[in-house]
Amino acid sequence: MRLSRYFLPILKENPREAEIISHRLMLRAGMIRQQGQGSFTMLPLGKKVLDKVCAIIREEQNRAGALEILMPTIQSAELWRESGRYDAYGKEMLRIKDRQDRELLYGPTNEEMVTEIFRSYVKSYKDLPLNLYHIQWKFRDEVRPRFGVMRGREFLMKDAYSFDIDYESAKAAYFRMFVAYLRTFTRMGLQAIPMRADTGPIGGDLSHEFIILAETGESQVFCNKDFLDLAVPGEDVDFGNDAEIAGIVAKWTAPYAATDEMHDEAAWAGVAEADRLSARGIEVGHIFHFGEKYSKPMGARVQGPDGKEHNVSMGSYGIGPTRLIAAIIEASHDEAGIIWPESVAPFDIGLINMKAGDADCDCACETLYAALTSAGKDVLYDDTDQRAGGKFATADLIGLPWQVIVGPRGVAAGEVEIKNRKTGERETAPLATVAQRFG
Ligand code: ATP
Ligand code: MG
Ligand code: MG
Ligand code: MG
């Protein structure tokens, strides 16, 4: 992509309305445009990151055996009356009426709808386990929408729903999502810690929030430092092997970790002082086993091996892709701007022409642009006539992992400079080898 053809509305000034660094940087880097309270357009650069985040989520959901669908955003109030949640949900739910005066709502979550789908088709235990997910916009009329996409009113969510014949298999489904989440966040360069979360009236211990430690986080959390050294399962993890998956979960739930609501002073006292980490955190994911909460009132039953009807045992598993973008920036930036982990970077390389209009520089850049692109790299080529200083500032701000800098002196010597955005390290490389270097 040539920057001269791109839409990258960089802001020079710090936007005053933005209280936290990720919000500031997303506005300054031209990633988002606020449209209303808690609602944002993803501009081209933001959309690219969002797509990468969603692609990782999808790959890991699929790997764990979940199947992607896409449910509508608008739901009927009737469906929510079946579960008893229509009145209970309160003011966070946006309620609307169509021209026939039918009561509708903009979905804040999809348990009812997915249960309706399930009960319409699945009648036998032989079709279980089943896990259906989608990545879809949600609307929640938050009391305090703030911090940009961190707490929006209209935001994207990956929500998965598992259906099983009994508690034991529902627990195995929960564990698979637990492990999928560990892999998902790690692949985005994040260290997410699974913390025991409130299960409300349902009880039990199968609810975890995945938390990124960050000063700007809205939750107070407590955990053992041991988490920081735990190994995340690799790509070869076998989701078909319940024992292996349960073993990973056992390791990741052994050290103490709890959110404010679940914090247990007595257990905390048992953690050695030097191992205690009491910090702020951002909830990027939440997994929850709720058993028959919806299947029972909504009649989602299957025939078991015993020939009897069983209410299916369910769980739901959420991740916030839009919030994740902000969380990644909170975890990875410096004074100059964003530092994208390679896996979610909007482009792999920023190619900087220090002297656009200079025939030799232009020619070297065109050659490099073509070579890098055919080596499979996604390149943002700054071919604009801005001054070099401005180009460097933009490149640092938008945080692409690599900068390839082409200037008249280098070109005369047959060389370019390569800068690593994260470490700041610079190396000089012969023009002819640059594409190979990234190949
Ligand atoms: P919070 O405690 O931050 O209000 P929640 O517990 O209400 O979040 P869940 O219902 O567990 O959220 O939804 C699953 C995921 O959706 C969350 O873990 C988070 O990543 C994301 N999410 C929830 N609310 C928002 C929001 N207002 N803006 C952006 N992402 C959100
Ligand atoms: Mg909430
Ligand atoms: Mg929460
Ligand atoms: Mg939650």
PDB file of C-alpha atoms in Angstrom, residues 167-312:
ATOM      1  CA  TYR A 167     -21.684 -31.826  33.634  1.00  0.00           C
ATOM      2  CA  GLU A 168     -18.556 -33.909  33.021  1.00  0.00           C
ATOM      3  CA  SER A 169     -18.582 -33.342  29.277  1.00  0.00           C
ATOM      4  CA  ALA A 170     -19.572 -29.693  29.736  1.00  0.00           C
ATOM      5  CA  LYS A 171     -16.527 -29.328  31.949  1.00  0.00           C
ATOM      6  CA  ALA A 172     -14.319 -30.842  29.236  1.00  0.00           C
ATOM      7  CA  ALA A 173     -15.805 -28.321  26.763  1.00  0.00           C
ATOM      8  CA  TYR A 174     -15.047 -25.529  29.224  1.00  0.00           C
ATOM      9  CA  PHE A 175     -11.470 -26.741  29.563  1.00  0.00           C
ATOM     10  CA  ARG A 176     -11.005 -26.760  25.788  1.00  0.00           C
ATOM     11  CA  MET A 177     -12.054 -23.117  25.629  1.00  0.00           C
ATOM     12  CA  PHE A 178      -9.779 -22.338  28.580  1.00  0.00           C
ATOM     13  CA  VAL A 179      -6.786 -23.712  26.681  1.00  0.00           C
ATOM     14  CA  ALA A 180      -7.869 -22.064  23.413  1.00  0.00           C
ATOM     15  CA  TYR A 181      -7.934 -18.739  25.266  1.00  0.00           C
ATOM     16  CA  LEU A 182      -4.400 -19.194  26.607  1.00  0.00           C
ATOM     17  CA  ARG A 183      -3.178 -19.723  23.065  1.00  0.00           C
ATOM     18  CA  THR A 184      -5.255 -16.899  21.602  1.00  0.00           C
ATOM     19  CA  PHE A 185      -3.933 -14.162  23.875  1.00  0.00           C
ATOM     20  CA  THR A 186      -0.333 -15.366  23.740  1.00  0.00           C
ATOM     21  CA  ARG A 187      -0.401 -15.231  19.967  1.00  0.00           C
ATOM     22  CA  MET A 188      -1.308 -11.552  20.261  1.00  0.00           C
ATOM     23  CA  GLY A 189       1.753 -10.934  22.409  1.00  0.00           C
ATOM     24  CA  LEU A 190      -0.309 -10.676  25.576  1.00  0.00           C
ATOM     25  CA  GLN A 191       0.151 -12.299  28.926  1.00  0.00           C
ATOM     26  CA  ALA A 192      -3.394 -13.072  30.015  1.00  0.00           C
ATOM     27  CA  ILE A 193      -3.965 -14.544  33.448  1.00  0.00           C
ATOM     28  CA  PRO A 194      -7.049 -16.683  34.042  1.00  0.00           C
ATOM     29  CA  MET A 195      -8.634 -15.555  37.291  1.00  0.00           C
ATOM     30  CA  ARG A 196     -11.470 -17.094  39.211  1.00  0.00           C
ATOM     31  CA  ALA A 197     -14.559 -15.054  38.576  1.00  0.00           C
ATOM     32  CA  ASP A 198     -17.979 -14.811  40.100  1.00  0.00           C
ATOM     33  CA  THR A 199     -20.432 -17.530  39.057  1.00  0.00           C
ATOM     34  CA  GLY A 200     -23.387 -15.706  40.621  1.00  0.00           C
ATOM     35  CA  PRO A 201     -26.429 -17.767  41.593  1.00  0.00           C
ATOM     36  CA  ILE A 202     -25.181 -20.705  39.504  1.00  0.00           C
ATOM     37  CA  GLY A 203     -22.246 -21.392  41.800  1.00  0.00           C
ATOM     38  CA  GLY A 204     -19.398 -23.781  41.149  1.00  0.00           C
ATOM     39  CA  ASP A 205     -15.873 -22.887  40.155  1.00  0.00           C
ATOM     40  CA  LEU A 206     -16.177 -22.873  36.397  1.00  0.00           C
ATOM     41  CA  SER A 207     -15.884 -19.199  35.587  1.00  0.00           C
ATOM     42  CA  HIS A 208     -12.661 -17.471  34.676  1.00  0.00           C
ATOM     43  CA  GLU A 209     -11.906 -14.009  33.483  1.00  0.00           C
ATOM     44  CA  PHE A 210      -8.791 -13.631  31.365  1.00  0.00           C
ATOM     45  CA  ILE A 211      -7.032 -10.533  32.597  1.00  0.00           C
ATOM     46  CA  ILE A 212      -4.223  -8.422  31.160  1.00  0.00           C
ATOM     47  CA  LEU A 213      -2.310  -6.620  33.876  1.00  0.00           C
ATOM     48  CA  ALA A 214      -2.280  -2.887  33.161  1.00  0.00           C
ATOM     49  CA  GLU A 215      -2.389   0.215  35.325  1.00  0.00           C
ATOM     50  CA  THR A 216      -5.349   1.539  33.396  1.00  0.00           C
ATOM     51  CA  GLY A 217      -7.384  -1.641  33.945  1.00  0.00           C
ATOM     52  CA  GLU A 218     -10.800  -1.229  35.507  1.00  0.00           C
ATOM     53  CA  SER A 219     -10.616  -4.303  37.744  1.00  0.00           C
ATOM     54  CA  GLN A 220      -8.586  -4.832  40.878  1.00  0.00           C
ATOM     55  CA  VAL A 221      -6.960  -8.261  40.711  1.00  0.00           C
ATOM     56  CA  PHE A 222      -4.790 -10.474  42.889  1.00  0.00           C
ATOM     57  CA  CYS A 223      -2.513 -13.209  41.653  1.00  0.00           C
ATOM     58  CA  ASN A 224       0.598 -15.227  42.242  1.00  0.00           C
ATOM     59  CA  LYS A 225       3.675 -14.140  40.266  1.00  0.00           C
ATOM     60  CA  ASP A 226       4.153 -17.780  39.251  1.00  0.00           C
ATOM     61  CA  PHE A 227       1.750 -17.113  36.386  1.00  0.00           C
ATOM     62  CA  LEU A 228       4.329 -14.948  34.688  1.00  0.00           C
ATOM     63  CA  ASP A 229       6.550 -17.997  34.091  1.00  0.00           C
ATOM     64  CA  LEU A 230       3.948 -20.586  33.116  1.00  0.00           C
ATOM     65  CA  ALA A 231       4.345 -22.075  29.645  1.00  0.00           C
ATOM     66  CA  VAL A 232       1.456 -21.673  27.204  1.00  0.00           C
ATOM     67  CA  PRO A 233       0.531 -24.827  25.251  1.00  0.00           C
ATOM     68  CA  GLY A 234       1.873 -25.007  21.701  1.00  0.00           C
ATOM     69  CA  GLU A 235       0.131 -25.532  18.391  1.00  0.00           C
ATOM     70  CA  ASP A 236       0.415 -29.295  18.788  1.00  0.00           C
ATOM     71  CA  VAL A 237      -1.877 -29.379  21.810  1.00  0.00           C
ATOM     72  CA  ASP A 238      -4.389 -32.200  21.314  1.00  0.00           C
ATOM     73  CA  PHE A 239      -7.927 -30.923  21.842  1.00  0.00           C
ATOM     74  CA  GLY A 240      -9.183 -34.475  21.351  1.00  0.00           C
ATOM     75  CA  ASN A 241      -7.358 -35.584  24.482  1.00  0.00           C
ATOM     76  CA  ASP A 242      -9.448 -34.615  27.517  1.00  0.00           C
ATOM     77  CA  ALA A 243      -6.773 -35.687  29.993  1.00  0.00           C
ATOM     78  CA  GLU A 244      -4.089 -33.580  28.331  1.00  0.00           C
ATOM     79  CA  ILE A 245      -6.382 -30.537  28.255  1.00  0.00           C
ATOM     80  CA  ALA A 246      -7.428 -31.032  31.886  1.00  0.00           C
ATOM     81  CA  GLY A 247      -3.757 -31.278  32.837  1.00  0.00           C
ATOM     82  CA  ILE A 248      -3.029 -27.889  31.285  1.00  0.00           C
ATOM     83  CA  VAL A 249      -6.005 -26.316  33.058  1.00  0.00           C
ATOM     84  CA  ALA A 250      -4.872 -27.831  36.363  1.00  0.00           C
ATOM     85  CA  LYS A 251      -1.474 -26.183  35.961  1.00  0.00           C
ATOM     86  CA  TRP A 252      -3.019 -22.841  35.045  1.00  0.00           C
ATOM     87  CA  THR A 253      -5.472 -22.835  37.928  1.00  0.00           C
ATOM     88  CA  ALA A 254      -3.081 -23.972  40.661  1.00  0.00           C
ATOM     89  CA  PRO A 255      -1.516 -20.608  41.619  1.00  0.00           C
ATOM     90  CA  TYR A 256      -3.772 -18.089  43.326  1.00  0.00           C
ATOM     91  CA  ALA A 257      -5.579 -15.669  41.014  1.00  0.00           C
ATOM     92  CA  ALA A 258      -8.848 -13.878  41.630  1.00  0.00           C
ATOM     93  CA  THR A 259     -10.690 -10.737  40.707  1.00  0.00           C
ATOM     94  CA  ASP A 260     -11.894  -8.335  43.354  1.00  0.00           C
ATOM     95  CA  GLU A 261     -15.330  -9.984  43.752  1.00  0.00           C
ATOM     96  CA  MET A 262     -13.806 -13.427  44.304  1.00  0.00           C
ATOM     97  CA  HIS A 263     -10.816 -12.358  46.359  1.00  0.00           C
ATOM     98  CA  ASP A 264     -10.285 -14.533  49.417  1.00  0.00           C
ATOM     99  CA  GLU A 265      -8.115 -12.895  52.072  1.00  0.00           C
ATOM    100  CA  ALA A 266      -7.445 -16.176  53.852  1.00  0.00           C
ATOM    101  CA  ALA A 267      -6.128 -17.881  50.711  1.00  0.00           C
ATOM    102  CA  TRP A 268      -4.184 -14.736  49.790  1.00  0.00           C
ATOM    103  CA  ALA A 269      -2.452 -14.809  53.158  1.00  0.00           C
ATOM    104  CA  GLY A 270      -1.157 -18.256  52.188  1.00  0.00           C
ATOM    105  CA  VAL A 271       0.730 -16.803  49.214  1.00  0.00           C
ATOM    106  CA  ALA A 272       4.296 -15.786  50.120  1.00  0.00           C
ATOM    107  CA  GLU A 273       4.635 -12.001  50.279  1.00  0.00           C
ATOM    108  CA  ALA A 274       7.286 -11.948  47.548  1.00  0.00           C
ATOM    109  CA  ASP A 275       4.979 -13.869  45.180  1.00  0.00           C
ATOM    110  CA  ARG A 276       1.981 -11.578  45.550  1.00  0.00           C
ATOM    111  CA  LEU A 277       0.906  -9.426  42.690  1.00  0.00           C
ATOM    112  CA  SER A 278      -1.891  -7.027  43.469  1.00  0.00           C
ATOM    113  CA  ALA A 279      -2.597  -4.973  40.390  1.00  0.00           C
ATOM    114  CA  ARG A 280      -5.098  -3.464  38.003  1.00  0.00           C
ATOM    115  CA  GLY A 281      -6.310  -5.559  35.111  1.00  0.00           C
ATOM    116  CA  ILE A 282      -8.283  -5.487  31.863  1.00  0.00           C
ATOM    117  CA  GLU A 283     -10.855  -8.236  31.263  1.00  0.00           C
ATOM    118  CA  VAL A 284     -10.287  -9.396  27.687  1.00  0.00           C
ATOM    119  CA  GLY A 285     -12.112 -12.701  27.914  1.00  0.00           C
ATOM    120  CA  HIS A 286     -14.566 -14.505  30.115  1.00  0.00           C
ATOM    121  CA  ILE A 287     -15.591 -18.147  30.146  1.00  0.00           C
ATOM    122  CA  PHE A 288     -18.555 -19.412  32.078  1.00  0.00           C
ATOM    123  CA  HIS A 289     -20.297 -22.703  32.732  1.00  0.00           C
ATOM    124  CA  PHE A 290     -23.965 -22.203  33.524  1.00  0.00           C
ATOM    125  CA  GLY A 291     -25.404 -25.694  33.112  1.00  0.00           C
ATOM    126  CA  GLU A 292     -29.159 -25.779  32.531  1.00  0.00           C
ATOM    127  CA  LYS A 293     -29.835 -22.091  33.073  1.00  0.00           C
ATOM    128  CA  TYR A 294     -31.192 -21.619  29.537  1.00  0.00           C
ATOM    129  CA  SER A 295     -31.718 -25.168  28.333  1.00  0.00           C
ATOM    130  CA  LYS A 296     -34.249 -25.908  31.063  1.00  0.00           C
ATOM    131  CA  PRO A 297     -36.632 -22.939  30.635  1.00  0.00           C
ATOM    132  CA  MET A 298     -36.200 -22.989  26.865  1.00  0.00           C
ATOM    133  CA  GLY A 299     -36.586 -26.744  26.428  1.00  0.00           C
ATOM    134  CA  ALA A 300     -33.225 -27.563  24.858  1.00  0.00           C
ATOM    135  CA  ARG A 301     -33.204 -31.304  25.476  1.00  0.00           C
ATOM    136  CA  VAL A 302     -31.571 -34.309  23.875  1.00  0.00           C
ATOM    137  CA  GLN A 303     -32.110 -37.999  24.233  1.00  0.00           C
ATOM    138  CA  GLY A 304     -29.313 -39.616  26.219  1.00  0.00           C
ATOM    139  CA  PRO A 305     -27.799 -43.094  25.877  1.00  0.00           C
ATOM    140  CA  ASP A 306     -30.259 -44.110  28.614  1.00  0.00           C
ATOM    141  CA  GLY A 307     -33.170 -43.284  26.302  1.00  0.00           C
ATOM    142  CA  LYS A 308     -34.265 -40.427  28.569  1.00  0.00           C
ATOM    143  CA  GLU A 309     -34.499 -36.721  27.816  1.00  0.00           C
ATOM    144  CA  HIS A 310     -31.778 -34.515  29.296  1.00  0.00           C
ATOM    145  CA  ASN A 311     -31.554 -30.743  29.483  1.00  0.00           C
ATOM    146  CA  VAL A 312     -28.252 -29.928  27.841  1.00  0.00           C
TER     147      VAL A 312
END
